[in-house]
Every structure is written in C-alpha cells, then in structure tokens.
C-alpha cells in the first residue's frame, strides 16, 4: 500500500527575516524539509563605525581577562568581539572567566571562538537544552550562583543605529537589561560594550517588491527579533498584515506581531527543530 504524503501546507512561502549571515542557512534547512522559503533580512549587521563605540570595544577586548564572566547576547556579539582577540590572549597566568550564552546558537559561536584562542569550552554556561525558551531568564538559574558582591560581569551586545546613522544605544549598546538588573541587585559590577551595529535594511526595488508581495495570504514570516519587525513596519508603513501569518521565536516578539496586525501569530522556541515542529502544527490549522 502506498504511503500517503503529507497534506499540502496552506503556507506557500516562509519568509526568513534573520540577518544575511544567518538567513541563508535557515532557508536551506527549511527547504530541505520541504518548506518553500526565501530570505528577506530585516536587520543589517556590521562593525561599529562610531569612534567612541569602537574605542570602548577595543578597551574591553584588551582587558577581557579582568572580568569574572562575559555574557554575549547573540552569535553576532561573539563573532565581532572575538574578531579582535589574538590567539595567545588567554595566556595571562590567572583564572579564566566564565562565558555566558543565552542560547545554543550563541554557545556554538562561543565554542568556536574559544577553540581558536586555545581556551577550554567547558567554561561556557547556557540554559539547559530542554529549557522552555532560550533567553536571559532561563540562563539566570544556571549562572546566578556565580553572582555576588564584587563579581565583575562584561555584557557584550550590539547597538541599534537609525537610518540616519545615529547610535541609539550609545557606547554601551542595548539589550538584556533584565540580566543587568538581576546581577546588580546582588551587588555585582556590570560593564557593557557594543561589539557591532544593527541597521535598518537597505532594500533594492526588487526587495521592496518582494516584501510587498509577501503581505498576501499564504505567506508566513519568521521573526527572531522585535527590532526586525519594527524595521518591516517602517519600511512598509500602513500595510495590512491581517491575511499573513507570523511565527515568532519569543513571546515578546509574538506580542509585537499581534499589535502590528498579523492575522495569525504562532510562537516557537528558536531552535530549528522547534520551528519545524511548529510549522508542521500549523500546516492545516484553521
């Protein structure tokens, strides 16, 4: 007896909005699992251009062993911070810091960076693999025993830059304020630096047309950032999203998608396997 194939999905296209360096891998993985997908990055990422931001980053890179722990908000934060570290940077004759990651993607980037420096990867802390979500809140139970009076933490994150080129987060960057508050409440000293800049996307006429077409029924947008969603709204003001679906990798992003007016909003953990499972669950839902 022939085995029946999966029923066709009502989603004719999944729009991957991650930055260009990540989006292509997600498109390939989704396509390999039978989901028609294309990339439409909604955040451009690059090194800091502001001299003050860059100087702040260079000082942090030069003195990273002086902190007890370093937390990276994303794989992009890891890549841009480690890009300025020399292979022999860890030979300082002192206890090495812990390296905190809010999720597996950041942890993988950290492992690769530490290996390039010849440093042990067992110093990485991250939420358990079965955590309900990968974020600061689920990292906190893992790292909180390390935090107390006198402990020093460096939070490495990005800064958002407006279309006019104005840095919105200053030299410190923006993001993960909840973690900063928890650590400071226990008496820890928290320093921050911005390792990269996030920009609104610069779309060609072809990209603009692609985005407008993806506001039609049958399209499902995959969002991993509330900032990406805000950039979409700014690029296509007044667009009616009521016929379109949004699959969001955090509750906060899902709330923003609902406020934007997406007709259907689904939430998933940010791993590929979880996103695929959520896609399957929405295949023929009303």
PDB file of C-alpha atoms in Angstrom:
ATOM      1  CA  UNK A   1       0.000   0.000   0.000  1.00  0.00           C
ATOM      2  CA  UNK A   2       1.340   3.419  -0.912  1.00  0.00           C
ATOM      3  CA  UNK A   3       2.141   5.738   1.958  1.00  0.00           C
ATOM      4  CA  UNK A   4       0.190   8.973   1.730  1.00  0.00           C
ATOM      5  CA  UNK A   5       2.213  12.130   1.535  1.00  0.00           C
ATOM      6  CA  UNK A   6       1.812  14.996   3.970  1.00  0.00           C
ATOM      7  CA  UNK A   7      -1.097  17.222   3.014  1.00  0.00           C
ATOM      8  CA  UNK A   8      -0.012  20.419   1.293  1.00  0.00           C
ATOM      9  CA  UNK A   9       0.563  23.347   3.594  1.00  0.00           C
ATOM     10  CA  UNK A  10      -1.540  26.465   3.366  1.00  0.00           C
ATOM     11  CA  UNK A  11       1.747  28.387   3.628  1.00  0.00           C
ATOM     12  CA  UNK A  12       3.077  28.958   0.137  1.00  0.00           C
ATOM     13  CA  UNK A  13       6.230  30.677   1.379  1.00  0.00           C
ATOM     14  CA  UNK A  14       8.135  31.123   4.636  1.00  0.00           C
ATOM     15  CA  UNK A  15       9.933  34.464   4.836  1.00  0.00           C
ATOM     16  CA  UNK A  16      13.147  34.260   6.893  1.00  0.00           C
ATOM     17  CA  UNK A  17      13.998  37.676   8.340  1.00  0.00           C
ATOM     18  CA  UNK A  18      17.265  36.921  10.157  1.00  0.00           C
ATOM     19  CA  UNK A  19      20.400  38.913   9.229  1.00  0.00           C
ATOM     20  CA  UNK A  20      22.006  37.939   5.942  1.00  0.00           C
ATOM     21  CA  UNK A  21      24.775  35.938   7.587  1.00  0.00           C
ATOM     22  CA  UNK A  22      22.213  33.628   9.220  1.00  0.00           C
ATOM     23  CA  UNK A  23      19.226  33.727   6.871  1.00  0.00           C
ATOM     24  CA  UNK A  24      20.685  31.634   4.052  1.00  0.00           C
ATOM     25  CA  UNK A  25      21.390  28.708   6.368  1.00  0.00           C
ATOM     26  CA  UNK A  26      17.833  28.795   7.679  1.00  0.00           C
ATOM     27  CA  UNK A  27      16.397  28.964   4.166  1.00  0.00           C
ATOM     28  CA  UNK A  28      18.471  25.942   3.134  1.00  0.00           C
ATOM     29  CA  UNK A  29      17.410  23.971   6.229  1.00  0.00           C
ATOM     30  CA  UNK A  30      13.703  24.774   5.785  1.00  0.00           C
ATOM     31  CA  UNK A  31      13.818  23.996   2.078  1.00  0.00           C
ATOM     32  CA  UNK A  32      15.500  20.664   2.796  1.00  0.00           C
ATOM     33  CA  UNK A  33      12.494  19.782   4.979  1.00  0.00           C
ATOM     34  CA  UNK A  34      10.033  20.629   2.220  1.00  0.00           C
ATOM     35  CA  UNK A  35       9.126  24.167   3.244  1.00  0.00           C
ATOM     36  CA  UNK A  36       9.348  26.746   0.432  1.00  0.00           C
ATOM     37  CA  UNK A  37      11.398  29.539   1.981  1.00  0.00           C
ATOM     38  CA  UNK A  38      13.228  32.678   0.998  1.00  0.00           C
ATOM     39  CA  UNK A  39      15.307  35.234   2.880  1.00  0.00           C
ATOM     40  CA  UNK A  40      14.380  38.857   3.444  1.00  0.00           C
ATOM     41  CA  UNK A  41      16.813  40.143   6.099  1.00  0.00           C
ATOM     42  CA  UNK A  42      15.298  42.891   8.215  1.00  0.00           C
ATOM     43  CA  UNK A  43      18.459  43.788  10.140  1.00  0.00           C
ATOM     44  CA  UNK A  44      21.842  44.630   8.648  1.00  0.00           C
ATOM     45  CA  UNK A  45      24.780  43.909  10.968  1.00  0.00           C
ATOM     46  CA  UNK A  46      28.259  45.399  10.781  1.00  0.00           C
ATOM     47  CA  UNK A  47      31.201  46.508  12.919  1.00  0.00           C
ATOM     48  CA  UNK A  48      30.899  49.723  14.931  1.00  0.00           C
ATOM     49  CA  UNK A  49      31.615  52.898  12.982  1.00  0.00           C
ATOM     50  CA  UNK A  50      31.330  55.413  15.790  1.00  0.00           C
ATOM     51  CA  UNK A  51      34.900  56.101  17.081  1.00  0.00           C
ATOM     52  CA  UNK A  52      33.711  56.252  20.702  1.00  0.00           C
ATOM     53  CA  UNK A  53      31.889  52.926  20.425  1.00  0.00           C
ATOM     54  CA  UNK A  54      34.896  51.342  18.718  1.00  0.00           C
ATOM     55  CA  UNK A  55      37.314  52.662  21.343  1.00  0.00           C
ATOM     56  CA  UNK A  56      35.091  51.292  24.120  1.00  0.00           C
ATOM     57  CA  UNK A  57      35.095  47.884  22.397  1.00  0.00           C
ATOM     58  CA  UNK A  58      38.868  47.842  21.894  1.00  0.00           C
ATOM     59  CA  UNK A  59      39.464  48.505  25.598  1.00  0.00           C
ATOM     60  CA  UNK A  60      37.138  45.650  26.534  1.00  0.00           C
ATOM     61  CA  UNK A  61      38.866  43.289  24.093  1.00  0.00           C
ATOM     62  CA  UNK A  62      42.262  44.186  25.530  1.00  0.00           C
ATOM     63  CA  UNK A  63      41.219  43.554  29.129  1.00  0.00           C
ATOM     64  CA  UNK A  64      38.701  40.696  28.926  1.00  0.00           C
ATOM     65  CA  UNK A  65      40.553  38.502  31.483  1.00  0.00           C
ATOM     66  CA  UNK A  66      39.835  41.111  34.181  1.00  0.00           C
ATOM     67  CA  UNK A  67      36.145  40.133  34.293  1.00  0.00           C
ATOM     68  CA  UNK A  68      34.805  37.103  36.159  1.00  0.00           C
ATOM     69  CA  UNK A  69      32.288  36.384  33.389  1.00  0.00           C
ATOM     70  CA  UNK A  70      31.436  37.675  29.936  1.00  0.00           C
ATOM     71  CA  UNK A  71      27.902  37.395  28.583  1.00  0.00           C
ATOM     72  CA  UNK A  72      27.196  37.586  24.849  1.00  0.00           C
ATOM     73  CA  UNK A  73      23.670  38.398  23.712  1.00  0.00           C
ATOM     74  CA  UNK A  74      23.984  36.727  20.301  1.00  0.00           C
ATOM     75  CA  UNK A  75      26.298  34.898  17.926  1.00  0.00           C
ATOM     76  CA  UNK A  76      26.929  38.247  16.207  1.00  0.00           C
ATOM     77  CA  UNK A  77      28.206  39.656  19.505  1.00  0.00           C
ATOM     78  CA  UNK A  78      30.600  36.711  19.810  1.00  0.00           C
ATOM     79  CA  UNK A  79      31.878  36.975  16.240  1.00  0.00           C
ATOM     80  CA  UNK A  80      32.565  40.707  16.381  1.00  0.00           C
ATOM     81  CA  UNK A  81      34.140  40.611  19.848  1.00  0.00           C
ATOM     82  CA  UNK A  82      36.400  37.627  19.126  1.00  0.00           C
ATOM     83  CA  UNK A  83      37.464  39.113  15.797  1.00  0.00           C
ATOM     84  CA  UNK A  84      39.705  41.494  17.737  1.00  0.00           C
ATOM     85  CA  UNK A  85      41.314  38.897  20.026  1.00  0.00           C
ATOM     86  CA  UNK A  86      44.766  37.447  19.419  1.00  0.00           C
ATOM     87  CA  UNK A  87      45.293  33.644  19.622  1.00  0.00           C
ATOM     88  CA  UNK A  88      47.558  34.000  22.672  1.00  0.00           C
ATOM     89  CA  UNK A  89      45.153  36.313  24.537  1.00  0.00           C
ATOM     90  CA  UNK A  90      44.402  33.708  27.209  1.00  0.00           C
ATOM     91  CA  UNK A  91      47.979  33.235  28.440  1.00  0.00           C
ATOM     92  CA  UNK A  92      47.687  35.580  31.413  1.00  0.00           C
ATOM     93  CA  UNK A  93      48.528  33.227  34.284  1.00  0.00           C
ATOM     94  CA  UNK A  94      45.210  33.733  36.060  1.00  0.00           C
ATOM     95  CA  UNK A  95      41.840  32.119  36.479  1.00  0.00           C
ATOM     96  CA  UNK A  96      39.828  32.323  33.270  1.00  0.00           C
ATOM     97  CA  UNK A  97      36.371  33.902  33.251  1.00  0.00           C
ATOM     98  CA  UNK A  98      33.115  32.114  32.544  1.00  0.00           C
ATOM     99  CA  UNK A  99      31.424  32.689  29.182  1.00  0.00           C
ATOM    100  CA  UNK A 100      27.636  33.090  29.247  1.00  0.00           C
ATOM    101  CA  UNK A 101      25.326  32.374  26.304  1.00  0.00           C
ATOM    102  CA  UNK A 102      21.517  32.789  26.348  1.00  0.00           C
ATOM    103  CA  UNK A 103      21.017  30.046  23.766  1.00  0.00           C
ATOM    104  CA  UNK A 104      22.654  27.255  21.750  1.00  0.00           C
ATOM    105  CA  UNK A 105      23.463  29.402  18.702  1.00  0.00           C
ATOM    106  CA  UNK A 106      25.472  31.826  20.812  1.00  0.00           C
ATOM    107  CA  UNK A 107      27.062  28.907  22.689  1.00  0.00           C
ATOM    108  CA  UNK A 108      28.206  27.313  19.411  1.00  0.00           C
ATOM    109  CA  UNK A 109      29.761  30.598  18.305  1.00  0.00           C
ATOM    110  CA  UNK A 110      31.486  30.899  21.689  1.00  0.00           C
ATOM    111  CA  UNK A 111      32.842  27.360  21.469  1.00  0.00           C
ATOM    112  CA  UNK A 112      34.316  28.067  18.040  1.00  0.00           C
ATOM    113  CA  UNK A 113      35.843  31.335  19.233  1.00  0.00           C
ATOM    114  CA  UNK A 114      37.363  29.819  22.354  1.00  0.00           C
ATOM    115  CA  UNK A 115      38.817  26.933  20.382  1.00  0.00           C
ATOM    116  CA  UNK A 116      40.525  29.391  18.031  1.00  0.00           C
ATOM    117  CA  UNK A 117      42.122  31.001  21.069  1.00  0.00           C
ATOM    118  CA  UNK A 118      43.128  27.663  22.551  1.00  0.00           C
ATOM    119  CA  UNK A 119      40.790  28.142  25.529  1.00  0.00           C
ATOM    120  CA  UNK A 120      38.593  25.446  27.126  1.00  0.00           C
ATOM    121  CA  UNK A 121      34.960  25.319  26.056  1.00  0.00           C
ATOM    122  CA  UNK A 122      33.775  23.829  29.346  1.00  0.00           C
ATOM    123  CA  UNK A 123      33.721  27.395  30.716  1.00  0.00           C
ATOM    124  CA  UNK A 124      30.566  28.142  28.695  1.00  0.00           C
ATOM    125  CA  UNK A 125      27.262  28.467  30.579  1.00  0.00           C
ATOM    126  CA  UNK A 126      23.916  28.273  28.777  1.00  0.00           C
ATOM    127  CA  UNK A 127      20.294  27.297  29.500  1.00  0.00           C
ATOM    128  CA  UNK A 128      19.596  23.539  29.509  1.00  0.00           C
ATOM    129  CA  UNK A 129      18.730  22.020  26.144  1.00  0.00           C
ATOM    130  CA  UNK A 130      15.147  21.386  27.260  1.00  0.00           C
ATOM    131  CA  UNK A 131      14.569  24.918  28.572  1.00  0.00           C
ATOM    132  CA  UNK A 132      11.141  26.323  27.586  1.00  0.00           C
ATOM    133  CA  UNK A 133      12.918  29.284  25.990  1.00  0.00           C
ATOM    134  CA  UNK A 134      16.457  30.426  25.277  1.00  0.00           C
ATOM    135  CA  UNK A 135      16.861  33.832  26.877  1.00  0.00           C
ATOM    136  CA  UNK A 136      18.298  35.665  29.878  1.00  0.00           C
ATOM    137  CA  UNK A 137      15.520  34.489  32.178  1.00  0.00           C
ATOM    138  CA  UNK A 138      16.367  30.827  31.548  1.00  0.00           C
ATOM    139  CA  UNK A 139      20.110  31.446  31.676  1.00  0.00           C
ATOM    140  CA  UNK A 140      19.831  33.080  35.105  1.00  0.00           C
ATOM    141  CA  UNK A 141      19.258  29.887  37.186  1.00  0.00           C
ATOM    142  CA  UNK A 142      22.430  28.442  35.643  1.00  0.00           C
ATOM    143  CA  UNK A 143      24.696  31.424  36.292  1.00  0.00           C
ATOM    144  CA  UNK A 144      23.158  33.008  39.405  1.00  0.00           C
ATOM    145  CA  UNK A 145      25.419  31.024  41.820  1.00  0.00           C
ATOM    146  CA  UNK A 146      28.362  32.898  40.282  1.00  0.00           C
ATOM    147  CA  UNK A 147      26.878  36.326  41.051  1.00  0.00           C
ATOM    148  CA  UNK A 148      27.508  38.206  44.285  1.00  0.00           C
ATOM    149  CA  UNK A 149      29.189  41.293  45.750  1.00  0.00           C
ATOM    150  CA  UNK A 150      32.451  42.076  43.990  1.00  0.00           C
ATOM    151  CA  UNK A 151      31.749  39.850  40.986  1.00  0.00           C
ATOM    152  CA  UNK A 152      32.529  41.569  37.651  1.00  0.00           C
ATOM    153  CA  UNK A 153      30.494  40.897  34.516  1.00  0.00           C
ATOM    154  CA  UNK A 154      31.012  42.233  30.994  1.00  0.00           C
ATOM    155  CA  UNK A 155      27.875  42.227  28.853  1.00  0.00           C
ATOM    156  CA  UNK A 156      28.747  42.206  25.140  1.00  0.00           C
ATOM    157  CA  UNK A 157      25.879  43.300  22.917  1.00  0.00           C
ATOM    158  CA  UNK A 158      25.038  45.411  19.895  1.00  0.00           C
ATOM    159  CA  UNK A 159      23.895  48.950  19.386  1.00  0.00           C
ATOM    160  CA  UNK A 160      21.000  49.923  17.174  1.00  0.00           C
ATOM    161  CA  UNK A 161      21.707  52.602  14.595  1.00  0.00           C
ATOM    162  CA  UNK A 162      18.959  54.647  12.973  1.00  0.00           C
ATOM    163  CA  UNK A 163      18.597  55.121   9.231  1.00  0.00           C
ATOM    164  CA  UNK A 164      20.303  58.488   9.764  1.00  0.00           C
ATOM    165  CA  UNK A 165      23.351  56.760  11.306  1.00  0.00           C
ATOM    166  CA  UNK A 166      22.667  57.776  14.911  1.00  0.00           C
ATOM    167  CA  UNK A 167      23.646  55.149  17.522  1.00  0.00           C
ATOM    168  CA  UNK A 168      20.592  54.581  19.713  1.00  0.00           C
ATOM    169  CA  UNK A 169      22.348  52.574  22.422  1.00  0.00           C
ATOM    170  CA  UNK A 170      25.472  54.674  22.967  1.00  0.00           C
ATOM    171  CA  UNK A 171      28.823  53.068  23.693  1.00  0.00           C
ATOM    172  CA  UNK A 172      27.192  50.523  25.996  1.00  0.00           C
ATOM    173  CA  UNK A 173      24.762  49.124  23.459  1.00  0.00           C
ATOM    174  CA  UNK A 174      21.254  47.903  24.182  1.00  0.00           C
ATOM    175  CA  UNK A 175      19.582  44.641  25.217  1.00  0.00           C
ATOM    176  CA  UNK A 176      19.391  42.200  28.117  1.00  0.00           C
ATOM    177  CA  UNK A 177      18.507  44.849  30.700  1.00  0.00           C
ATOM    178  CA  UNK A 178      16.776  42.212  32.811  1.00  0.00           C
ATOM    179  CA  UNK A 179      20.038  40.326  33.323  1.00  0.00           C
ATOM    180  CA  UNK A 180      21.865  43.535  34.197  1.00  0.00           C
ATOM    181  CA  UNK A 181      19.261  44.331  36.862  1.00  0.00           C
ATOM    182  CA  UNK A 182      19.492  40.853  38.420  1.00  0.00           C
ATOM    183  CA  UNK A 183      23.265  40.979  38.655  1.00  0.00           C
ATOM    184  CA  UNK A 184      23.426  44.494  40.065  1.00  0.00           C
ATOM    185  CA  UNK A 185      20.740  43.643  42.624  1.00  0.00           C
ATOM    186  CA  UNK A 186      23.162  41.031  44.012  1.00  0.00           C
ATOM    187  CA  UNK A 187      25.999  43.511  44.246  1.00  0.00           C
ATOM    188  CA  UNK A 188      27.841  42.601  41.058  1.00  0.00           C
ATOM    189  CA  UNK A 189      29.572  45.210  38.911  1.00  0.00           C
ATOM    190  CA  UNK A 190      28.239  45.077  35.344  1.00  0.00           C
ATOM    191  CA  UNK A 191      30.095  46.709  32.470  1.00  0.00           C
ATOM    192  CA  UNK A 192      28.795  46.730  28.914  1.00  0.00           C
ATOM    193  CA  UNK A 193      30.147  47.264  25.434  1.00  0.00           C
ATOM    194  CA  UNK A 194      28.729  47.249  21.926  1.00  0.00           C
ATOM    195  CA  UNK A 195      30.586  44.859  19.610  1.00  0.00           C
ATOM    196  CA  UNK A 196      28.505  45.505  16.489  1.00  0.00           C
ATOM    197  CA  UNK A 197      25.860  47.754  14.975  1.00  0.00           C
ATOM    198  CA  UNK A 198      22.355  46.851  13.838  1.00  0.00           C
ATOM    199  CA  UNK A 199      20.970  48.905  10.958  1.00  0.00           C
ATOM    200  CA  UNK A 200      17.627  49.019   9.151  1.00  0.00           C
ATOM    201  CA  UNK A 201      17.908  47.124   5.858  1.00  0.00           C
ATOM    202  CA  UNK A 202      18.696  48.984   2.654  1.00  0.00           C
ATOM    203  CA  UNK A 203      16.322  47.438   0.135  1.00  0.00           C
ATOM    204  CA  UNK A 204      16.610  47.443  -3.600  1.00  0.00           C
ATOM    205  CA  UNK A 205      13.445  47.946  -5.652  1.00  0.00           C
ATOM    206  CA  UNK A 206      13.349  44.168  -6.091  1.00  0.00           C
ATOM    207  CA  UNK A 207      13.493  43.577  -2.335  1.00  0.00           C
ATOM    208  CA  UNK A 208      10.787  46.179  -1.754  1.00  0.00           C
ATOM    209  CA  UNK A 209       8.521  44.428  -4.246  1.00  0.00           C
ATOM    210  CA  UNK A 210       9.262  41.056  -2.632  1.00  0.00           C
ATOM    211  CA  UNK A 211       8.243  42.372   0.773  1.00  0.00           C
ATOM    212  CA  UNK A 212       5.023  43.867  -0.570  1.00  0.00           C
ATOM    213  CA  UNK A 213       4.115  40.592  -2.285  1.00  0.00           C
ATOM    214  CA  UNK A 214       4.716  38.747   0.985  1.00  0.00           C
ATOM    215  CA  UNK A 215       1.885  40.719   2.607  1.00  0.00           C
ATOM    216  CA  UNK A 216      -0.555  38.482   0.710  1.00  0.00           C
ATOM    217  CA  UNK A 217      -2.335  35.421   2.073  1.00  0.00           C
ATOM    218  CA  UNK A 218      -0.287  32.232   2.179  1.00  0.00           C
ATOM    219  CA  UNK A 219       2.911  33.865   3.458  1.00  0.00           C
ATOM    220  CA  UNK A 220       4.358  33.135   6.892  1.00  0.00           C
ATOM    221  CA  UNK A 221       7.004  35.490   8.276  1.00  0.00           C
ATOM    222  CA  UNK A 222       9.611  34.025  10.629  1.00  0.00           C
ATOM    223  CA  UNK A 223      10.709  36.636  13.188  1.00  0.00           C
ATOM    224  CA  UNK A 224      13.569  36.204  15.667  1.00  0.00           C
ATOM    225  CA  UNK A 225      13.701  39.864  16.720  1.00  0.00           C
ATOM    226  CA  UNK A 226      11.220  42.564  17.678  1.00  0.00           C
ATOM    227  CA  UNK A 227      13.582  45.068  16.095  1.00  0.00           C
ATOM    228  CA  UNK A 228      13.295  43.246  12.763  1.00  0.00           C
ATOM    229  CA  UNK A 229       9.528  43.535  12.980  1.00  0.00           C
ATOM    230  CA  UNK A 230       9.815  47.262  13.692  1.00  0.00           C
ATOM    231  CA  UNK A 231      12.030  47.689  10.622  1.00  0.00           C
ATOM    232  CA  UNK A 232       9.425  45.923   8.490  1.00  0.00           C
ATOM    233  CA  UNK A 233       6.699  48.269   9.716  1.00  0.00           C
ATOM    234  CA  UNK A 234       8.909  51.287   8.999  1.00  0.00           C
ATOM    235  CA  UNK A 235       9.735  50.038   5.502  1.00  0.00           C
ATOM    236  CA  UNK A 236       6.093  49.265   4.600  1.00  0.00           C
ATOM    237  CA  UNK A 237       4.001  51.744   6.604  1.00  0.00           C
ATOM    238  CA  UNK A 238       0.264  51.264   6.506  1.00  0.00           C
ATOM    239  CA  UNK A 239       0.462  47.693   5.190  1.00  0.00           C
ATOM    240  CA  UNK A 240      -2.451  45.401   6.054  1.00  0.00           C
ATOM    241  CA  UNK A 241      -0.973  42.218   7.555  1.00  0.00           C
ATOM    242  CA  UNK A 242      -4.278  40.622   8.506  1.00  0.00           C
ATOM    243  CA  UNK A 243      -4.050  37.913   5.829  1.00  0.00           C
ATOM    244  CA  UNK A 244      -0.499  36.946   6.774  1.00  0.00           C
ATOM    245  CA  UNK A 245       0.990  34.659   9.447  1.00  0.00           C
ATOM    246  CA  UNK A 246       3.897  35.313  11.799  1.00  0.00           C
ATOM    247  CA  UNK A 247       5.984  32.639  13.505  1.00  0.00           C
ATOM    248  CA  UNK A 248       7.925  34.233  16.378  1.00  0.00           C
ATOM    249  CA  UNK A 249      10.723  32.753  18.447  1.00  0.00           C
ATOM    250  CA  UNK A 250       9.802  34.549  21.678  1.00  0.00           C
ATOM    251  CA  UNK A 251       6.618  35.644  23.421  1.00  0.00           C
ATOM    252  CA  UNK A 252       7.707  39.289  23.326  1.00  0.00           C
ATOM    253  CA  UNK A 253       8.104  39.151  19.559  1.00  0.00           C
ATOM    254  CA  UNK A 254       4.721  37.443  19.241  1.00  0.00           C
ATOM    255  CA  UNK A 255       3.084  40.250  21.243  1.00  0.00           C
ATOM    256  CA  UNK A 256       4.634  42.808  18.892  1.00  0.00           C
ATOM    257  CA  UNK A 257       3.386  40.868  15.847  1.00  0.00           C
ATOM    258  CA  UNK A 258      -0.158  40.849  17.219  1.00  0.00           C
ATOM    259  CA  UNK A 259      -0.002  44.597  17.802  1.00  0.00           C
ATOM    260  CA  UNK A 260       1.238  45.037  14.236  1.00  0.00           C
ATOM    261  CA  UNK A 261      -1.891  43.293  12.986  1.00  0.00           C
ATOM    262  CA  UNK A 262      -0.678  39.919  11.717  1.00  0.00           C
ATOM    263  CA  UNK A 263      -3.738  37.733  11.209  1.00  0.00           C
ATOM    264  CA  UNK A 264      -2.233  34.624  12.811  1.00  0.00           C
ATOM    265  CA  UNK A 265       0.653  34.583  15.256  1.00  0.00           C
ATOM    266  CA  UNK A 266       2.458  31.433  16.396  1.00  0.00           C
ATOM    267  CA  UNK A 267       5.250  31.111  18.956  1.00  0.00           C
ATOM    268  CA  UNK A 268       8.163  28.679  18.955  1.00  0.00           C
ATOM    269  CA  UNK A 269      11.452  28.109  20.701  1.00  0.00           C
ATOM    270  CA  UNK A 270      14.231  29.490  18.470  1.00  0.00           C
ATOM    271  CA  UNK A 271      15.897  26.188  17.539  1.00  0.00           C
ATOM    272  CA  UNK A 272      15.455  24.830  14.018  1.00  0.00           C
ATOM    273  CA  UNK A 273      13.821  21.632  15.265  1.00  0.00           C
ATOM    274  CA  UNK A 274      11.275  23.619  17.299  1.00  0.00           C
ATOM    275  CA  UNK A 275      10.496  25.926  14.385  1.00  0.00           C
ATOM    276  CA  UNK A 276       9.975  22.925  12.103  1.00  0.00           C
ATOM    277  CA  UNK A 277       7.661  21.297  14.651  1.00  0.00           C
ATOM    278  CA  UNK A 278       5.627  24.487  14.932  1.00  0.00           C
ATOM    279  CA  UNK A 279       5.412  24.761  11.160  1.00  0.00           C
ATOM    280  CA  UNK A 280       4.037  21.230  10.987  1.00  0.00           C
ATOM    281  CA  UNK A 281       1.475  22.021  13.667  1.00  0.00           C
ATOM    282  CA  UNK A 282       0.213  25.000  11.639  1.00  0.00           C
ATOM    283  CA  UNK A 283       0.140  23.165   8.302  1.00  0.00           C
ATOM    284  CA  UNK A 284      -3.632  22.919   8.090  1.00  0.00           C
ATOM    285  CA  UNK A 285      -4.843  24.732  11.192  1.00  0.00           C
ATOM    286  CA  UNK A 286      -7.877  26.919  10.510  1.00  0.00           C
TER     287      UNK A 286
END
